[in-house]
PDB file of C-alpha atoms and ligand atoms in Angstrom:
ATOM      1  CA  MET A 897     206.611 -29.104  66.329  1.00  0.00           C
ATOM      2  CA  ARG A 898     209.156 -32.018  65.599  1.00  0.00           C
ATOM      3  CA  LEU A 899     206.906 -34.382  67.500  1.00  0.00           C
ATOM      4  CA  ASN A 900     203.982 -33.369  65.395  1.00  0.00           C
ATOM      5  CA  ILE A 901     206.147 -34.038  62.080  1.00  0.00           C
ATOM      6  CA  PHE A 902     207.190 -37.342  63.522  1.00  0.00           C
ATOM      7  CA  LEU A 903     203.559 -38.316  64.325  1.00  0.00           C
ATOM      8  CA  ALA A 904     202.234 -37.377  60.921  1.00  0.00           C
ATOM      9  CA  ILE A 905     204.974 -39.419  59.300  1.00  0.00           C
ATOM     10  CA  VAL A 906     204.165 -42.515  61.490  1.00  0.00           C
ATOM     11  CA  PHE A 907     200.412 -41.833  60.346  1.00  0.00           C
ATOM     12  CA  VAL A 908     201.191 -41.787  56.727  1.00  0.00           C
ATOM     13  CA  LEU A 909     203.416 -45.042  57.134  1.00  0.00           C
ATOM     14  CA  LEU A 910     200.812 -46.719  58.868  1.00  0.00           C
ATOM     15  CA  VAL A 911     198.025 -45.749  56.357  1.00  0.00           C
ATOM     16  CA  LEU A 912     200.485 -47.042  53.392  1.00  0.00           C
ATOM     17  CA  ALA A 913     201.228 -50.213  55.386  1.00  0.00           C
ATOM     18  CA  ASN A 914     197.529 -51.025  55.824  1.00  0.00           C
ATOM     19  CA  LEU A 915     197.060 -50.415  52.126  1.00  0.00           C
ATOM     20  CA  TYR A 916     199.931 -52.535  51.268  1.00  0.00           C
ATOM     21  CA  VAL A 917     198.783 -55.554  53.611  1.00  0.00           C
ATOM     22  CA  ARG A 918     195.605 -56.549  51.961  1.00  0.00           C
ATOM     23  CA  PRO A 919     193.535 -58.904  53.986  1.00  0.00           C
ATOM     24  CA  ASP A 920     193.815 -62.399  52.429  1.00  0.00           C
ATOM     25  CA  GLU A 921     190.418 -64.168  53.046  1.00  0.00           C
ATOM     26  CA  THR A 922     191.656 -67.551  52.490  1.00  0.00           C
ATOM     27  CA  ARG A 923     194.259 -67.413  55.275  1.00  0.00           C
ATOM     28  CA  LEU A 924     193.293 -68.221  58.731  1.00  0.00           C
ATOM     29  CA  ASN A 925     194.088 -65.499  61.515  1.00  0.00           C
ATOM     30  CA  PHE A 926     196.878 -65.956  63.916  1.00  0.00           C
ATOM     31  CA  GLU A 927     195.888 -67.954  66.739  1.00  0.00           C
ATOM     32  CA  PHE A 928     197.459 -67.635  70.200  1.00  0.00           C
ATOM     33  CA  LEU A 929     197.529 -70.794  72.110  1.00  0.00           C
ATOM     34  CA  PRO A 930     196.125 -72.908  69.432  1.00  0.00           C
ATOM     35  CA  GLU A 931     195.546 -75.818  71.691  1.00  0.00           C
ATOM     36  CA  MET A 932     193.294 -73.964  73.754  1.00  0.00           C
ATOM     37  CA  VAL A 933     191.427 -72.737  70.836  1.00  0.00           C
ATOM     38  CA  ARG A 934     191.133 -76.177  69.473  1.00  0.00           C
ATOM     39  CA  THR A 935     191.234 -78.587  72.439  1.00  0.00           C
ATOM     40  CA  PRO A 936     192.014 -82.095  71.266  1.00  0.00           C
ATOM     41  CA  SER A 937     188.933 -84.211  71.846  1.00  0.00           C
ATOM     42  CA  TYR A 938     188.766 -88.010  72.670  1.00  0.00           C
ATOM     43  CA  LYS A 939     185.767 -90.215  72.665  1.00  0.00           C
ATOM     44  CA  ALA A 940     184.945 -92.137  75.776  1.00  0.00           C
ATOM     45  CA  PHE A 941     186.446 -95.508  74.543  1.00  0.00           C
ATOM     46  CA  ASP A 942     189.454 -93.728  72.675  1.00  0.00           C
ATOM     47  CA  THR A 943     192.909 -94.955  73.744  1.00  0.00           C
ATOM     48  CA  ASN A 944     194.820 -92.116  75.482  1.00  0.00           C
ATOM     49  CA  GLU A 945     198.306 -91.494  76.241  1.00  0.00           C
ATOM     50  CA  ASN A 946     197.720 -88.872  78.910  1.00  0.00           C
ATOM     51  CA  PHE A 947     196.515 -91.405  81.476  1.00  0.00           C
ATOM     52  CA  SER A 948     198.925 -94.023  82.580  1.00  0.00           C
ATOM     53  CA  ASN A 949     196.283 -96.794  81.838  1.00  0.00           C
ATOM     54  CA  GLY A 950     196.053 -95.630  78.390  1.00  0.00           C
ATOM     55  CA  MET A 951     192.253 -95.065  78.520  1.00  0.00           C
ATOM     56  CA  THR A 952     190.079 -92.199  78.022  1.00  0.00           C
ATOM     57  CA  PHE A 953     187.055 -93.266  80.220  1.00  0.00           C
ATOM     58  CA  GLN A 954     188.392 -93.492  83.656  1.00  0.00           C
ATOM     59  CA  ALA A 955     186.870 -95.116  86.753  1.00  0.00           C
ATOM     60  CA  PRO A 956     185.982 -93.140  89.653  1.00  0.00           C
ATOM     61  CA  PRO A 957     188.484 -93.138  92.461  1.00  0.00           C
ATOM     62  CA  ALA A 958     187.887 -95.840  95.083  1.00  0.00           C
ATOM     63  CA  ASN A 959     185.111 -95.280  97.671  1.00  0.00           C
ATOM     64  CA  THR A 960     183.670 -92.574  95.313  1.00  0.00           C
ATOM     65  CA  VAL A 961     179.960 -92.223  95.845  1.00  0.00           C
ATOM     66  CA  SER A 962     177.811 -91.056  92.951  1.00  0.00           C
ATOM     67  CA  GLN A 963     175.696 -88.115  94.043  1.00  0.00           C
ATOM     68  CA  ASP A 964     172.275 -89.680  93.241  1.00  0.00           C
ATOM     69  CA  ILE A 965     173.090 -93.090  94.548  1.00  0.00           C
ATOM     70  CA  ALA A 966     172.551 -93.344  98.244  1.00  0.00           C
ATOM     71  CA  PRO A 967     175.119 -95.149  99.938  1.00  0.00           C
ATOM     72  CA  ASP A 968     173.991 -98.927 100.607  1.00  0.00           C
ATOM     73  CA  ALA A 969     174.732-100.783 103.801  1.00  0.00           C
ATOM     74  CA  TYR A 970     173.849-104.016 102.313  1.00  0.00           C
ATOM     75  CA  GLY A 971     175.700-106.438  99.985  1.00  0.00           C
ATOM     76  CA  ALA A 972     174.055-108.693  97.612  1.00  0.00           C
ATOM     77  CA  SER A 973     174.287-111.923  99.733  1.00  0.00           C
ATOM     78  CA  GLU A 974     171.109-113.745 100.933  1.00  0.00           C
ATOM     79  CA  ALA A 975     172.146-112.867 104.600  1.00  0.00           C
ATOM     80  CA  ASP A 976     172.062-109.031 103.698  1.00  0.00           C
ATOM     81  CA  ALA A 977     168.867-109.487 101.930  1.00  0.00           C
ATOM     82  CA  ILE A 978     167.608-111.018 105.154  1.00  0.00           C
ATOM     83  CA  ARG A 979     169.002-108.054 107.280  1.00  0.00           C
ATOM     84  CA  ALA A 980     167.467-105.530 104.951  1.00  0.00           C
ATOM     85  CA  GLY A 981     164.018-107.300 105.442  1.00  0.00           C
ATOM     86  CA  GLU A 982     164.668-106.915 109.111  1.00  0.00           C
ATOM     87  CA  GLU A 983     165.978-103.450 109.235  1.00  0.00           C
ATOM     88  CA  LEU A 984     164.517-101.471 106.380  1.00  0.00           C
ATOM     89  CA  LYS A 985     160.909 -99.758 106.431  1.00  0.00           C
ATOM     90  CA  ASN A 986     159.232 -98.480 103.585  1.00  0.00           C
ATOM     91  CA  PRO A 987     159.052 -94.827 103.670  1.00  0.00           C
ATOM     92  CA  TYR A 988     155.784 -94.797 101.883  1.00  0.00           C
ATOM     93  CA  GLY A 989     152.486 -95.853 103.337  1.00  0.00           C
ATOM     94  CA  ALA A 990     150.543 -98.511 102.023  1.00  0.00           C
ATOM     95  CA  ASP A 991     147.623 -96.413 101.423  1.00  0.00           C
ATOM     96  CA  ASP A 992     149.611 -93.606  99.577  1.00  0.00           C
ATOM     97  CA  LEU A 993     147.990 -93.573  96.136  1.00  0.00           C
ATOM     98  CA  ALA A 994     150.632 -91.283  94.476  1.00  0.00           C
ATOM     99  CA  ALA A 995     153.294 -93.933  95.692  1.00  0.00           C
ATOM    100  CA  TYR A 996     151.031 -96.561  94.397  1.00  0.00           C
ATOM    101  CA  THR A 997     150.526 -94.978  91.067  1.00  0.00           C
ATOM    102  CA  ARG A 998     154.165 -94.261  90.551  1.00  0.00           C
ATOM    103  CA  GLY A 999     154.915 -97.909  91.674  1.00  0.00           C
ATOM    104  CA  GLY A1000     152.518 -99.060  88.808  1.00  0.00           C
ATOM    105  CA  GLN A1001     154.454 -97.198  86.365  1.00  0.00           C
ATOM    106  CA  VAL A1002     158.036 -98.414  87.770  1.00  0.00           C
ATOM    107  CA  PHE A1003     156.695-102.101  87.684  1.00  0.00           C
ATOM    108  CA  LYS A1004     155.539-101.855  83.965  1.00  0.00           C
ATOM    109  CA  THR A1005     158.668-100.133  82.784  1.00  0.00           C
ATOM    110  CA  TRP A1006     161.135-102.400  84.762  1.00  0.00           C
ATOM    111  CA  CYS A1007     159.607-105.531  85.998  1.00  0.00           C
ATOM    112  CA  VAL A1008     156.711-106.437  83.397  1.00  0.00           C
ATOM    113  CA  PRO A1009     159.199-107.372  80.922  1.00  0.00           C
ATOM    114  CA  CYS A1010     160.391-110.567  82.987  1.00  0.00           C
ATOM    115  CA  HIS A1011     157.695-110.727  85.632  1.00  0.00           C
ATOM    116  CA  GLY A1012     154.483-110.044  83.401  1.00  0.00           C
ATOM    117  CA  GLY A1013     151.729-107.709  84.128  1.00  0.00           C
ATOM    118  CA  GLY A1014     150.271-109.568  86.878  1.00  0.00           C
ATOM    119  CA  GLY A1015     153.429-110.924  88.303  1.00  0.00           C
ATOM    120  CA  LYS A1016     153.010-114.318  87.094  1.00  0.00           C
ATOM    121  CA  GLY A1017     156.252-114.735  85.599  1.00  0.00           C
ATOM    122  CA  ASP A1018     155.025-114.612  82.060  1.00  0.00           C
ATOM    123  CA  GLY A1019     156.697-111.351  80.371  1.00  0.00           C
ATOM    124  CA  PRO A1020     157.755-111.234  77.107  1.00  0.00           C
ATOM    125  CA  VAL A1021     161.570-111.849  78.098  1.00  0.00           C
ATOM    126  CA  ALA A1022     160.640-114.881  80.069  1.00  0.00           C
ATOM    127  CA  MET A1023     158.600-116.225  77.085  1.00  0.00           C
ATOM    128  CA  ARG A1024     161.452-115.874  74.855  1.00  0.00           C
ATOM    129  CA  GLY A1025     163.871-118.089  76.830  1.00  0.00           C
ATOM    130  CA  PHE A1026     165.161-116.179  79.827  1.00  0.00           C
ATOM    131  CA  PRO A1027     164.907-118.243  83.007  1.00  0.00           C
ATOM    132  CA  ALA A1028     161.054-117.528  84.000  1.00  0.00           C
ATOM    133  CA  PRO A1029     160.841-115.712  87.666  1.00  0.00           C
ATOM    134  CA  PRO A1030     158.723-117.444  89.975  1.00  0.00           C
ATOM    135  CA  PRO A1031     155.067-115.900  90.164  1.00  0.00           C
ATOM    136  CA  LEU A1032     155.312-112.898  92.738  1.00  0.00           C
ATOM    137  CA  THR A1033     152.222-114.542  94.425  1.00  0.00           C
ATOM    138  CA  SER A1034     154.460-117.605  95.658  1.00  0.00           C
ATOM    139  CA  GLN A1035     155.046-118.638  99.099  1.00  0.00           C
ATOM    140  CA  SER A1036     158.615-117.241  99.323  1.00  0.00           C
ATOM    141  CA  ALA A1037     157.735-113.914  97.599  1.00  0.00           C
ATOM    142  CA  LEU A1038     154.656-113.437  99.972  1.00  0.00           C
ATOM    143  CA  ALA A1039     156.910-114.182 103.056  1.00  0.00           C
ATOM    144  CA  MET A1040     159.547-111.567 102.003  1.00  0.00           C
ATOM    145  CA  LYS A1041     159.067-108.338 104.087  1.00  0.00           C
ATOM    146  CA  ASP A1042     159.026-105.056 102.255  1.00  0.00           C
ATOM    147  CA  GLY A1043     162.907-104.155 103.089  1.00  0.00           C
ATOM    148  CA  ARG A1044     163.846-107.708 101.304  1.00  0.00           C
ATOM    149  CA  ILE A1045     161.981-106.971  98.178  1.00  0.00           C
ATOM    150  CA  PHE A1046     163.582-103.572  98.035  1.00  0.00           C
ATOM    151  CA  HIS A1047     166.946-105.530  98.399  1.00  0.00           C
ATOM    152  CA  VAL A1048     165.903-107.835  95.438  1.00  0.00           C
ATOM    153  CA  ILE A1049     165.269-104.644  93.377  1.00  0.00           C
ATOM    154  CA  THR A1050     168.558-103.105  94.450  1.00  0.00           C
ATOM    155  CA  HIS A1051     170.878-106.099  94.286  1.00  0.00           C
ATOM    156  CA  GLY A1052     168.874-108.582  92.190  1.00  0.00           C
ATOM    157  CA  GLN A1053     168.775-112.240  93.115  1.00  0.00           C
ATOM    158  CA  ASN A1054     170.233-115.222  91.223  1.00  0.00           C
ATOM    159  CA  ASN A1055     169.229-114.567  87.609  1.00  0.00           C
ATOM    160  CA  MET A1056     167.613-111.321  88.376  1.00  0.00           C
ATOM    161  CA  PRO A1057     170.062-108.262  87.970  1.00  0.00           C
ATOM    162  CA  GLY A1058     170.046-105.498  90.499  1.00  0.00           C
ATOM    163  CA  TYR A1059     168.229-102.335  89.381  1.00  0.00           C
ATOM    164  CA  ALA A1060     169.905 -99.722  91.780  1.00  0.00           C
ATOM    165  CA  SER A1061     171.589 -97.680  88.849  1.00  0.00           C
ATOM    166  CA  GLN A1062     168.363 -97.614  86.935  1.00  0.00           C
ATOM    167  CA  ILE A1063     165.742 -96.974  89.476  1.00  0.00           C
ATOM    168  CA  SER A1064     165.892 -94.447  92.265  1.00  0.00           C
ATOM    169  CA  ALA A1065     165.648 -95.643  95.881  1.00  0.00           C
ATOM    170  CA  GLU A1066     162.166 -93.815  95.947  1.00  0.00           C
ATOM    171  CA  ASP A1067     160.925 -95.452  92.886  1.00  0.00           C
ATOM    172  CA  ARG A1068     162.032 -98.916  94.306  1.00  0.00           C
ATOM    173  CA  TRP A1069     160.243 -98.362  97.330  1.00  0.00           C
ATOM    174  CA  LYS A1070     157.113 -97.536  95.439  1.00  0.00           C
ATOM    175  CA  ALA A1071     157.498-100.401  93.265  1.00  0.00           C
ATOM    176  CA  VAL A1072     157.462-102.628  96.352  1.00  0.00           C
ATOM    177  CA  ILE A1073     153.791-100.990  97.231  1.00  0.00           C
ATOM    178  CA  TYR A1074     152.827-102.074  93.809  1.00  0.00           C
ATOM    179  CA  VAL A1075     154.064-105.515  94.333  1.00  0.00           C
ATOM    180  CA  ARG A1076     152.239-105.788  97.440  1.00  0.00           C
ATOM    181  CA  SER A1077     149.146-104.900  95.581  1.00  0.00           C
ATOM    182  CA  LEU A1078     149.609-107.433  93.151  1.00  0.00           C
ATOM    183  CA  GLN A1079     150.120-109.912  96.075  1.00  0.00           C
ATOM    184  CA  ARG A1080     147.153-108.649  97.783  1.00  0.00           C
ATOM    185  CA  PRO A1081     144.431-111.388  96.849  1.00  0.00           C
ATOM    186  CA  ALA A1082     146.977-114.086  97.969  1.00  0.00           C
ATOM    187  CA  LEU A1083     148.131-112.324 101.011  1.00  0.00           C
ATOM    188  CA  ASP A1084     144.425-111.969 102.008  1.00  0.00           C
ATOM    189  CA  ALA A1085     143.716-115.608 101.401  1.00  0.00           C
ATOM    190  CA  ALA A1086     146.852-116.460 103.505  1.00  0.00           C
ATOM    191  CA  ALA A1087     145.559-114.254 106.340  1.00  0.00           C
ATOM    192  CA  ALA A1088     142.269-115.562 106.096  1.00  0.00           C
ATOM    193  CA  ALA A1089     143.520-119.156 106.405  1.00  0.00           C
ATOM    194  CA  ALA A1090     146.196-118.442 108.932  1.00  0.00           C
ATOM    195  CA  PRO A1091     144.313-117.372 112.051  1.00  0.00           C
ATOM    196  CA  ALA A1092     142.076-120.719 112.114  1.00  0.00           C
ATOM    197  CA  SER A1093     145.175-122.926 112.973  1.00  0.00           C
ATOM    198  CA  PRO A1094     146.406-120.801 116.274  1.00  0.00           C
ATOM    199  CA  ALA A1095     142.978-120.458 117.743  1.00  0.00           C
ATOM    200  CA  PRO A1096     142.209-123.445 119.722  1.00  0.00           C
ATOM    201  CA  ALA A1097     140.060-121.711 122.164  1.00  0.00           C
ATOM    202  CA  ALA A1098     137.025-120.391 120.269  1.00  0.00           C
ATOM    203  CA  GLY A1099     136.208-123.141 118.032  1.00  0.00           C
ATOM    204  CA  ALA A1100     132.750-121.827 117.360  1.00  0.00           C
ATOM    205  CA  ALA A1101     133.861-118.879 115.893  1.00  0.00           C
ATOM    206  CA  PRO A1102     136.845-119.154 113.491  1.00  0.00           C
ATOM    207  CA  ALA A1103     135.926-116.061 111.697  1.00  0.00           C
ATOM    208  CA  ALA A1104     136.288-113.715 114.760  1.00  0.00           C
ATOM    209  CA  PRO A1105     140.317-113.549 115.227  1.00  0.00           C
ATOM    210  CA  ALA A1106     140.371-112.962 111.337  1.00  0.00           C
ATOM    211  CA  THR A1107     138.283-109.568 111.782  1.00  0.00           C
ATOM    212  CA  PRO A1108     140.853-107.781 113.985  1.00  0.00           C
ATOM    213  CA  ALA A1109     143.709-109.403 112.170  1.00  0.00           C
ATOM    214  CA  SER A1110     143.109-107.961 108.950  1.00  0.00           C
ATOM    215  CA  PRO A1111     143.139-104.248 109.430  1.00  0.00           C
ATOM    216  CA  ALA A1112     146.675-104.523 111.001  1.00  0.00           C
ATOM    217  CA  THR A1113     147.960-106.639 108.002  1.00  0.00           C
ATOM    218  CA  GLN A1114     145.964-105.097 105.177  1.00  0.00           C
ATOM    219  CA  GLU A1115     148.372-102.552 103.427  1.00  0.00           C
ATOM    220  CA  VAL A1116     147.149-101.711 100.000  1.00  0.00           C
ATOM    221  CA  ARG A1117     143.784-101.347  98.719  1.00  0.00           C
ATOM    222  CA  PRO A1118     143.812 -98.673  96.382  1.00  0.00           C
TER     223      PRO A1118
HETATM  224  C1  HEC B2371     165.569-109.537  83.581  1.00  0.00           C
HETATM  225  C2  HEC B2371     164.237-110.132  83.936  1.00  0.00           C
HETATM  226  C3  HEC B2371     163.885-109.446  85.458  1.00  0.00           C
HETATM  227  C4  HEC B2371     163.439-108.381  85.595  1.00  0.00           C
HETATM  228  C5  HEC B2371     163.563-107.136  84.658  1.00  0.00           C
HETATM  229  C6  HEC B2371     162.872-108.216  86.973  1.00  0.00           C
HETATM  230  N1  HEC B2371     163.294-109.484  87.443  1.00  0.00           N
HETATM  231 FE1  HEC B2371     162.563-109.924  89.511  1.00  0.00          FE
HETATM  232  N2  HEC B2371     163.147-111.790  89.175  1.00  0.00           N
HETATM  233  C7  HEC B2371     163.492-112.349  87.936  1.00  0.00           C
HETATM  234  C8  HEC B2371     164.047-113.594  88.073  1.00  0.00           C
HETATM  235  C9  HEC B2371     164.544-114.496  87.244  1.00  0.00           C
HETATM  236  C10 HEC B2371     163.818-114.025  89.320  1.00  0.00           C
HETATM  237  C11 HEC B2371     164.146-115.119  90.309  1.00  0.00           C
HETATM  238  C12 HEC B2371     165.456-115.298  90.879  1.00  0.00           C
HETATM  239  C13 HEC B2371     165.709-116.464  91.837  1.00  0.00           C
HETATM  240  O1  HEC B2371     165.863-117.564  90.825  1.00  0.00           O
HETATM  241  O2  HEC B2371     165.962-116.459  92.934  1.00  0.00           O
HETATM  242  C14 HEC B2371     163.300-112.770  90.157  1.00  0.00           C
HETATM  243  C15 HEC B2371     162.829-112.638  91.571  1.00  0.00           C
HETATM  244  C16 HEC B2371     162.331-111.702  91.781  1.00  0.00           C
HETATM  245  C17 HEC B2371     161.576-111.505  93.386  1.00  0.00           C
HETATM  246  C18 HEC B2371     161.736-112.931  94.310  1.00  0.00           C
HETATM  247  C19 HEC B2371     160.663-113.737  94.121  1.00  0.00           C
HETATM  248  C20 HEC B2371     161.030-114.926  94.877  1.00  0.00           C
HETATM  249  O3  HEC B2371     160.021-115.726  95.349  1.00  0.00           O
HETATM  250  O4  HEC B2371     162.234-115.263  95.379  1.00  0.00           O
HETATM  251  C21 HEC B2371     161.175-110.348  93.487  1.00  0.00           C
HETATM  252  C22 HEC B2371     160.322-109.826  94.686  1.00  0.00           C
HETATM  253  C23 HEC B2371     161.113-109.380  92.402  1.00  0.00           C
HETATM  254  N3  HEC B2371     162.099-110.357  91.204  1.00  0.00           N
HETATM  255  C24 HEC B2371     160.669-108.528  92.078  1.00  0.00           C
HETATM  256  C25 HEC B2371     160.968-107.697  90.814  1.00  0.00           C
HETATM  257  C26 HEC B2371     160.843-106.319  90.653  1.00  0.00           C
HETATM  258  C27 HEC B2371     160.161-105.345  91.603  1.00  0.00           C
HETATM  259  C28 HEC B2371     161.177-105.829  89.416  1.00  0.00           C
HETATM  260  C29 HEC B2371     161.061-104.497  88.828  1.00  0.00           C
HETATM  261  C30 HEC B2371     161.741-103.573  89.566  1.00  0.00           C
HETATM  262  C31 HEC B2371     161.821-107.036  88.711  1.00  0.00           C
HETATM  263  N4  HEC B2371     161.727-108.299  89.887  1.00  0.00           N
HETATM  264  C32 HEC B2371     162.421-107.211  87.649  1.00  0.00           C
HETATM  265  C33 HEC B2371     163.776-111.754  86.803  1.00  0.00           C
HETATM  266  C34 HEC B2371     163.574-110.288  86.713  1.00  0.00           C
END
């Protein structure tokens, strides 16, 4: 009985208190741990007193490898470029039409600005003062192995910057296939000229050694 009277009084007091404390629409509600409700935000290049170097944008810890950039055993040096040429093989076959098509897109997007559509070194960037690259059909480029061209795209060469962070390894290999297709006429001409000199025996038939040689060296004819 006493408990009921007490509860009734508490109830009435609560109703009265509720009527008395009118909601104030203009006032914010109570925030528990306001820093969690409103996290302080920093822009990437803001100064930041939370880090010992005072910067917001932190460099990744040493030896960190990005998930989508495969570890690369080669440096940017000429020696490593040559080694890449000896050791790396294109995972895509020269007759892989899908790889060739994609390689063409990669080339148009990333290489044409400097190298030009036909690889002559007359892209719009080169036409506006950037040191013009040599034609991709020059002797030095023809002599490059696939792995070395891959290395040039990955690490750059002299005035050409590396594109490892913009172009995936797969796309770089596909671009190599496309570069080879641009070089095809020059490679064919070189292959036709080459067997003539080291063929002292059959002087009457200089065309004969060229025939078995071409299917082996022919890579792309899409
Ligand atoms: C910013 C301009 C630029 C872009 C973009 C560029 N290159 Fe180059 N590239 C150059 C220059 C300049 C050279 C010559 C470097 C040198 O003097 O050794 C070169 C050299 C090369 C060579 C070696 C040629 C040789 O005979 O030594 C290859 C192969 C090559 N580039 C392929 C590519 C491919 C493939 C792409 C696209 C993925 C590309 N480049 C994008 C400027 C560029």
